[in-house]
Amino acid sequence: MKIINTIEAFRALNINASLGFVPTMGALHSAHLSLVQRSVEENELTVVSIFVNPTQFNDPGDLDVYPKPLDDDIQKCKNAGVDYVFIPEIETMYFDDEVLIETPEGLGGILEGACRPGHFNGVLRVVLKLLNIVKPSKLYLGQKDAQQLAVITKMVKDFFIDVDVVPCELIRGDDGLALSSRNALLSADERVKALLLSKALFSAKRLVEAGEENLDVIKDNMVRILSGTSKIEYVEILARDFSVIEKLETDNTIILVAARVGKTRLIDNILV
Ligand code: AMP
């Protein structure tokens, strides 16, 4: 496995093979590695990028505490069969007074886009740059960040970017908690409260399976369960393309939640 730090060094590899790409912000856990594993299976070569992208952090405090266990990450990539790890410096990725890319109002103005102004613009900016550097055949993205997946898929379509987006299933721990680098920031007490997100989603799914179609009934039940968190940022039920629905549409619905536990902001979702 090779570690690459510059664009020149990446281009000099002159890769002429099917290439899977897994962009990450590091602090790798087994969900990241499930994306990597899929890429390794489906491509001749796999690139993982590790870059804690400053432009997608609307809260500078959040950026400061984001975990950065780089040596550990590199070892995990090696063990997982990654061929190249791309770890650029901020100065490599960004210039002054850049051309910017903007998230579409509809998809970008709701949920994460509404709670974290500028977040998706920063995500699109870095992903577009990374795609232009890595030039992968396939881009592996997790369903954990469902709205991010939708926004990036839209950019790929709108900008005619020649890459297949591969959505990868959301991975949970045995206790139901969606794996996230931010879970490392939770105290033992907070970790118990963090379980309320998945509990609310599982409870919603059970209601749906019992035939409940009324979105308000499902949301009210979730809000009740989530009242044990520090702050509910949103509970939303939408069609899987993020359009508004009047009542539950079986097999075409996504239920999403964002909540704070202590200082840590967590998101989760479930498809029903
Ligand atoms: P991040 O390092 O948080 O930017 O995540 C890198 C990639 O891993 C993104 O495509 C995420 O959606 C994906 N990912 C993170 N956590 C999970 C999870 N629990 N299940 C599935 N994909 C995930």
GROMACS .gro file of C-alpha atoms and ligand atoms in nm:
model
  295
    1MET     CA    1   0.000   0.000   0.000
    2LYS     CA    2   0.128   0.343  -0.097
    3ILE     CA    3   0.061   0.671   0.082
    4ILE     CA    4   0.022   0.966  -0.151
    5ASN     CA    5   0.022   1.327  -0.031
    6THR     CA    6   0.026   1.538  -0.346
    7ILE     CA    7  -0.175   1.565  -0.666
    8GLU     CA    8   0.143   1.531  -0.873
    9ALA     CA    9   0.233   1.204  -0.697
   10PHE     CA   10  -0.118   1.070  -0.752
   11ARG     CA   11  -0.117   1.160  -1.123
   12ALA     CA   12   0.231   1.005  -1.161
   13LEU     CA   13   0.082   0.666  -1.068
   14ASN     CA   14  -0.077   0.670  -1.413
   15ILE     CA   15  -0.344   0.425  -1.305
   16ASN     CA   16  -0.489   0.224  -1.589
   17ALA     CA   17  -0.728  -0.010  -1.410
   18SER     CA   18  -1.078  -0.012  -1.268
   19LEU     CA   19  -1.052   0.211  -0.964
   20GLY     CA   20  -1.280   0.223  -0.662
   21PHE     CA   21  -1.270   0.533  -0.443
   22VAL     CA   22  -1.378   0.571  -0.080
   23PRO     CA   23  -1.352   0.932   0.041
   24THR     CA   24  -1.335   0.964   0.421
   25MET     CA   25  -1.248   1.208   0.697
   26GLY     CA   26  -1.050   0.937   0.879
   27ALA     CA   27  -1.109   0.797   1.228
   28LEU     CA   28  -1.194   0.483   1.036
   29HIS     CA   29  -1.435   0.228   1.182
   30SER     CA   30  -1.588  -0.091   1.050
   31ALA     CA   31  -1.854   0.095   0.849
   32HIS     CA   32  -1.583   0.276   0.653
   33LEU     CA   33  -1.412  -0.060   0.610
   34SER     CA   34  -1.732  -0.216   0.473
   35LEU     CA   35  -1.724   0.044   0.192
   36VAL     CA   36  -1.356  -0.034   0.140
   37GLN     CA   37  -1.424  -0.407   0.131
   38ARG     CA   38  -1.689  -0.359  -0.134
   39SER     CA   39  -1.452  -0.149  -0.343
   40VAL     CA   40  -1.174  -0.405  -0.310
   41GLU     CA   41  -1.414  -0.677  -0.428
   42GLU     CA   42  -1.549  -0.478  -0.723
   43ASN     CA   43  -1.236  -0.307  -0.859
   44GLU     CA   44  -0.878  -0.387  -0.954
   45LEU     CA   45  -0.749  -0.104  -0.735
   46THR     CA   46  -0.890   0.089  -0.439
   47VAL     CA   47  -0.809   0.441  -0.321
   48VAL     CA   48  -0.912   0.574   0.021
   49SER     CA   49  -0.874   0.945   0.089
   50ILE     CA   50  -0.833   1.075   0.443
   51PHE     CA   51  -0.899   1.447   0.463
   52VAL     CA   52  -1.079   1.631   0.742
   53ASN     CA   53  -1.231   1.886   0.509
   54PRO     CA   54  -1.248   2.227   0.680
   55THR     CA   55  -1.496   2.377   0.429
   56GLN     CA   56  -1.775   2.139   0.536
   57PHE     CA   57  -1.756   2.227   0.906
   58ASN     CA   58  -1.999   2.509   0.976
   59ASP     CA   59  -1.897   2.491   1.344
   60PRO     CA   60  -1.521   2.548   1.401
   61GLY     CA   61  -1.546   2.381   1.746
   62ASP     CA   62  -1.665   2.065   1.574
   63LEU     CA   63  -1.359   2.068   1.345
   64ASP     CA   64  -1.123   2.116   1.642
   65VAL     CA   65  -1.248   1.807   1.827
   66TYR     CA   66  -1.286   1.580   1.521
   67PRO     CA   67  -1.076   1.267   1.595
   68LYS     CA   68  -0.759   1.226   1.385
   69PRO     CA   69  -0.592   0.888   1.461
   70LEU     CA   70  -0.390   0.886   1.138
   71ASP     CA   71  -0.142   0.602   1.211
   72ASP     CA   72  -0.429   0.377   1.312
   73ASP     CA   73  -0.621   0.468   0.997
   74ILE     CA   74  -0.326   0.386   0.775
   75GLN     CA   75  -0.286   0.045   0.941
   76LYS     CA   76  -0.658  -0.029   0.895
   77CYS     CA   77  -0.636   0.060   0.527
   78LYS     CA   78  -0.336  -0.169   0.485
   79ASN     CA   79  -0.517  -0.458   0.653
   80ALA     CA   80  -0.826  -0.400   0.438
   81GLY     CA   81  -0.637  -0.438   0.111
   82VAL     CA   82  -0.636  -0.071   0.006
   83ASP     CA   83  -0.384   0.007  -0.270
   84TYR     CA   84  -0.345   0.384  -0.224
   85VAL     CA   85  -0.426   0.618   0.064
   86PHE     CA   86  -0.448   0.980  -0.045
   87ILE     CA   87  -0.377   1.218   0.245
   88PRO     CA   88  -0.347   1.574   0.115
   89GLU     CA   89  -0.262   1.888   0.313
   90ILE     CA   90  -0.521   2.165   0.327
   91GLU     CA   91  -0.289   2.383   0.113
   92THR     CA   92  -0.288   2.111  -0.154
   93MET     CA   93  -0.665   2.112  -0.177
   94TYR     CA   94  -0.760   2.478  -0.148
   95PHE     CA   95  -0.660   2.813  -0.298
   96ASP     CA   96  -0.763   3.172  -0.232
   97ASP     CA   97  -1.077   3.313  -0.392
   98GLU     CA   98  -1.188   2.989  -0.557
   99VAL     CA   99  -1.464   2.911  -0.803
  100LEU     CA  100  -1.738   2.764  -0.584
  101ILE     CA  101  -2.010   2.506  -0.629
  102GLU     CA  102  -2.351   2.548  -0.475
  103THR     CA  103  -2.596   2.286  -0.351
  104PRO     CA  104  -2.940   2.300  -0.519
  105GLU     CA  105  -3.193   2.490  -0.308
  106GLY     CA  106  -3.450   2.212  -0.280
  107LEU     CA  107  -3.233   1.920  -0.178
  108GLY     CA  108  -2.973   2.138  -0.006
  109GLY     CA  109  -3.206   2.365   0.188
  110ILE     CA  110  -3.367   2.102   0.411
  111LEU     CA  111  -3.257   1.884   0.704
  112GLU     CA  112  -2.874   1.887   0.723
  113GLY     CA  113  -2.865   2.178   0.478
  114ALA     CA  114  -3.095   2.385   0.699
  115CYS     CA  115  -2.921   2.293   1.027
  116ARG     CA  116  -2.567   2.329   0.895
  117PRO     CA  117  -2.550   2.629   0.658
  118GLY     CA  118  -2.275   2.588   0.398
  119HIS     CA  119  -2.208   2.226   0.494
  120PHE     CA  120  -2.310   2.065   0.165
  121ASN     CA  121  -2.136   2.335  -0.042
  122GLY     CA  122  -1.816   2.232   0.136
  123VAL     CA  123  -1.889   1.863   0.079
  124LEU     CA  124  -1.951   1.912  -0.294
  125ARG     CA  125  -1.644   2.132  -0.325
  126VAL     CA  126  -1.411   1.872  -0.179
  127VAL     CA  127  -1.574   1.572  -0.349
  128LEU     CA  128  -1.553   1.740  -0.691
  129LYS     CA  129  -1.184   1.813  -0.632
  130LEU     CA  130  -1.117   1.459  -0.511
  131LEU     CA  131  -1.298   1.308  -0.810
  132ASN     CA  132  -1.089   1.521  -1.046
  133ILE     CA  133  -0.769   1.405  -0.875
  134VAL     CA  134  -0.851   1.036  -0.831
  135LYS     CA  135  -1.064   0.988  -1.147
  136PRO     CA  136  -1.225   0.669  -1.010
  137SER     CA  137  -1.457   0.435  -1.199
  138LYS     CA  138  -1.672   0.388  -0.888
  139LEU     CA  139  -1.742   0.614  -0.591
  140TYR     CA  140  -1.849   0.439  -0.268
  141LEU     CA  141  -2.074   0.639  -0.033
  142GLY     CA  142  -2.264   0.533   0.278
  143GLN     CA  143  -2.639   0.548   0.332
  144LYS     CA  144  -2.562   0.673   0.686
  145ASP     CA  145  -2.525   1.018   0.529
  146ALA     CA  146  -2.835   0.973   0.314
  147GLN     CA  147  -2.880   1.338   0.217
  148GLN     CA  148  -2.509   1.372   0.137
  149LEU     CA  149  -2.540   1.066  -0.086
  150ALA     CA  150  -2.836   1.229  -0.265
  151VAL     CA  151  -2.660   1.566  -0.305
  152ILE     CA  152  -2.340   1.408  -0.442
  153THR     CA  153  -2.539   1.181  -0.676
  154LYS     CA  154  -2.714   1.494  -0.807
  155MET     CA  155  -2.381   1.673  -0.863
  156VAL     CA  156  -2.247   1.372  -1.055
  157LYS     CA  157  -2.557   1.379  -1.276
  158ASP     CA  158  -2.581   1.759  -1.319
  159PHE     CA  159  -2.209   1.798  -1.400
  160PHE     CA  160  -2.188   1.487  -1.623
  161ILE     CA  161  -1.913   1.341  -1.405
  162ASP     CA  162  -1.803   1.006  -1.540
  163VAL     CA  163  -1.826   0.794  -1.226
  164ASP     CA  164  -2.071   0.532  -1.093
  165VAL     CA  165  -2.200   0.623  -0.748
  166VAL     CA  166  -2.234   0.308  -0.537
  167PRO     CA  167  -2.465   0.354  -0.235
  168CYS     CA  168  -2.357   0.131   0.056
  169GLU     CA  169  -2.584   0.014   0.335
  170LEU     CA  170  -2.587   0.182   0.675
  171ILE     CA  171  -2.383  -0.015   0.929
  172ARG     CA  172  -2.480  -0.031   1.299
  173GLY     CA  173  -2.312  -0.168   1.606
  174ASP     CA  174  -2.468  -0.467   1.785
  175ASP     CA  175  -2.657  -0.225   2.011
  176GLY     CA  176  -2.815  -0.052   1.711
  177LEU     CA  177  -2.605   0.267   1.720
  178ALA     CA  178  -2.513   0.379   1.368
  179LEU     CA  179  -2.133   0.369   1.347
  180SER     CA  180  -1.980   0.716   1.327
  181SER     CA  181  -1.641   0.870   1.392
  182ARG     CA  182  -1.822   1.109   1.626
  183ASN     CA  183  -1.925   0.820   1.856
  184ALA     CA  184  -1.568   0.833   1.989
  185LEU     CA  185  -1.654   1.171   2.144
  186LEU     CA  186  -1.938   1.026   2.358
  187SER     CA  187  -1.896   0.954   2.730
  188ALA     CA  188  -2.035   0.623   2.863
  189ASP     CA  189  -2.357   0.797   2.973
  190GLU     CA  190  -2.393   0.979   2.644
  191ARG     CA  191  -2.345   0.657   2.451
  192VAL     CA  192  -2.654   0.515   2.624
  193LYS     CA  193  -2.853   0.827   2.528
  194ALA     CA  194  -2.720   0.808   2.171
  195LEU     CA  195  -2.903   0.475   2.139
  196LEU     CA  196  -3.230   0.672   2.148
  197LEU     CA  197  -3.180   0.768   1.783
  198SER     CA  198  -3.183   0.411   1.656
  199LYS     CA  199  -3.450   0.316   1.911
  200ALA     CA  200  -3.677   0.589   1.772
  201LEU     CA  201  -3.614   0.473   1.415
  202PHE     CA  202  -3.672   0.104   1.498
  203SER     CA  203  -3.990   0.197   1.680
  204ALA     CA  204  -4.106   0.396   1.375
  205LYS     CA  205  -4.033   0.096   1.154
  206ARG     CA  206  -4.240  -0.128   1.380
  207LEU     CA  207  -4.532   0.116   1.362
  208VAL     CA  208  -4.505   0.118   0.982
  209GLU     CA  209  -4.496  -0.261   0.974
  210ALA     CA  210  -4.810  -0.262   1.190
  211GLY     CA  211  -4.982  -0.056   0.918
  212GLU     CA  212  -4.944   0.300   1.049
  213GLU     CA  213  -4.946   0.547   0.756
  214ASN     CA  214  -4.999   0.876   0.940
  215LEU     CA  215  -4.668   1.064   0.940
  216ASP     CA  216  -4.756   1.279   1.243
  217VAL     CA  217  -4.835   0.974   1.455
  218ILE     CA  218  -4.500   0.819   1.362
  219LYS     CA  219  -4.309   1.144   1.421
  220ASP     CA  220  -4.480   1.212   1.757
  221ASN     CA  221  -4.382   0.868   1.877
  222MET     CA  222  -4.021   0.930   1.772
  223VAL     CA  223  -4.009   1.272   1.939
  224ARG     CA  224  -4.129   1.109   2.262
  225ILE     CA  225  -3.844   0.858   2.252
  226LEU     CA  226  -3.591   1.125   2.152
  227SER     CA  227  -3.688   1.357   2.435
  228GLY     CA  228  -3.410   1.186   2.637
  229THR     CA  229  -3.146   1.340   2.406
  230SER     CA  230  -3.004   1.688   2.470
  231LYS     CA  231  -3.170   1.845   2.166
  232ILE     CA  232  -3.374   1.715   1.873
  233GLU     CA  233  -3.267   1.897   1.555
  234TYR     CA  234  -3.515   1.729   1.322
  235VAL     CA  235  -3.734   1.425   1.278
  236GLU     CA  236  -3.852   1.394   0.920
  237ILE     CA  237  -4.030   1.143   0.700
  238LEU     CA  238  -3.982   1.186   0.324
  239ALA     CA  239  -3.987   0.991   0.000
  240ARG     CA  240  -3.650   0.831  -0.067
  241ASP     CA  241  -3.575   1.105  -0.323
  242PHE     CA  242  -3.629   1.356  -0.038
  243SER     CA  243  -3.955   1.489  -0.181
  244VAL     CA  244  -4.250   1.555   0.050
  245ILE     CA  245  -4.509   1.281   0.099
  246GLU     CA  246  -4.856   1.311   0.255
  247LYS     CA  247  -4.869   0.961   0.398
  248LEU     CA  248  -4.633   0.673   0.432
  249GLU     CA  249  -4.532   0.506   0.103
  250THR     CA  250  -4.413   0.153   0.174
  251ASP     CA  251  -4.068   0.078   0.024
  252ASN     CA  252  -4.028   0.440  -0.087
  253THR     CA  253  -3.986   0.619   0.244
  254ILE     CA  254  -3.690   0.738   0.446
  255ILE     CA  255  -3.715   0.842   0.810
  256LEU     CA  256  -3.437   1.073   0.926
  257VAL     CA  257  -3.329   1.208   1.260
  258ALA     CA  258  -3.064   1.448   1.390
  259ALA     CA  259  -3.012   1.509   1.760
  260ARG     CA  260  -2.749   1.629   2.000
  261VAL     CA  261  -2.626   1.416   2.287
  262GLY     CA  262  -2.418   1.643   2.508
  263LYS     CA  263  -2.212   1.845   2.263
  264THR     CA  264  -2.207   1.573   1.998
  265ARG     CA  265  -2.437   1.597   1.698
  266LEU     CA  266  -2.559   1.261   1.567
  267ILE     CA  267  -2.762   1.167   1.260
  268ASP     CA  268  -2.933   0.843   1.164
  269ASN     CA  269  -3.196   0.718   0.921
  270ILE     CA  270  -3.390   0.413   0.818
  271LEU     CA  271  -3.555   0.305   0.492
  272VAL     CA  272  -3.910   0.170   0.522
  273AMP     P1  273  -1.691   1.021   0.692
  273AMP     O1  274  -1.552   0.979   0.726
  273AMP     O2  275  -1.781   1.035   0.810
  273AMP     O3  276  -1.694   1.139   0.599
  273AMP     O4  277  -1.756   0.900   0.610
  273AMP     C1  278  -1.694   0.849   0.494
  273AMP     C2  279  -1.792   0.759   0.423
  273AMP     O5  280  -1.829   0.651   0.509
  273AMP     C3  281  -1.922   0.832   0.385
  273AMP     O6  282  -1.963   0.788   0.256
  273AMP     C4  283  -2.017   0.786   0.492
  273AMP     O7  284  -2.152   0.789   0.452
  273AMP     C5  285  -1.969   0.644   0.517
  273AMP     N1  286  -2.014   0.598   0.648
  273AMP     C6  287  -1.984   0.651   0.769
  273AMP     N2  288  -2.049   0.584   0.867
  273AMP     C7  289  -2.125   0.490   0.808
  273AMP     C8  290  -2.215   0.389   0.853
  273AMP     N3  291  -2.242   0.372   0.982
  273AMP     N4  292  -2.274   0.308   0.762
  273AMP     C9  293  -2.247   0.324   0.630
  273AMP     N5  294  -2.164   0.416   0.579
  273AMP    C10  295  -2.102   0.498   0.666
   0.00000   0.00000   0.00000
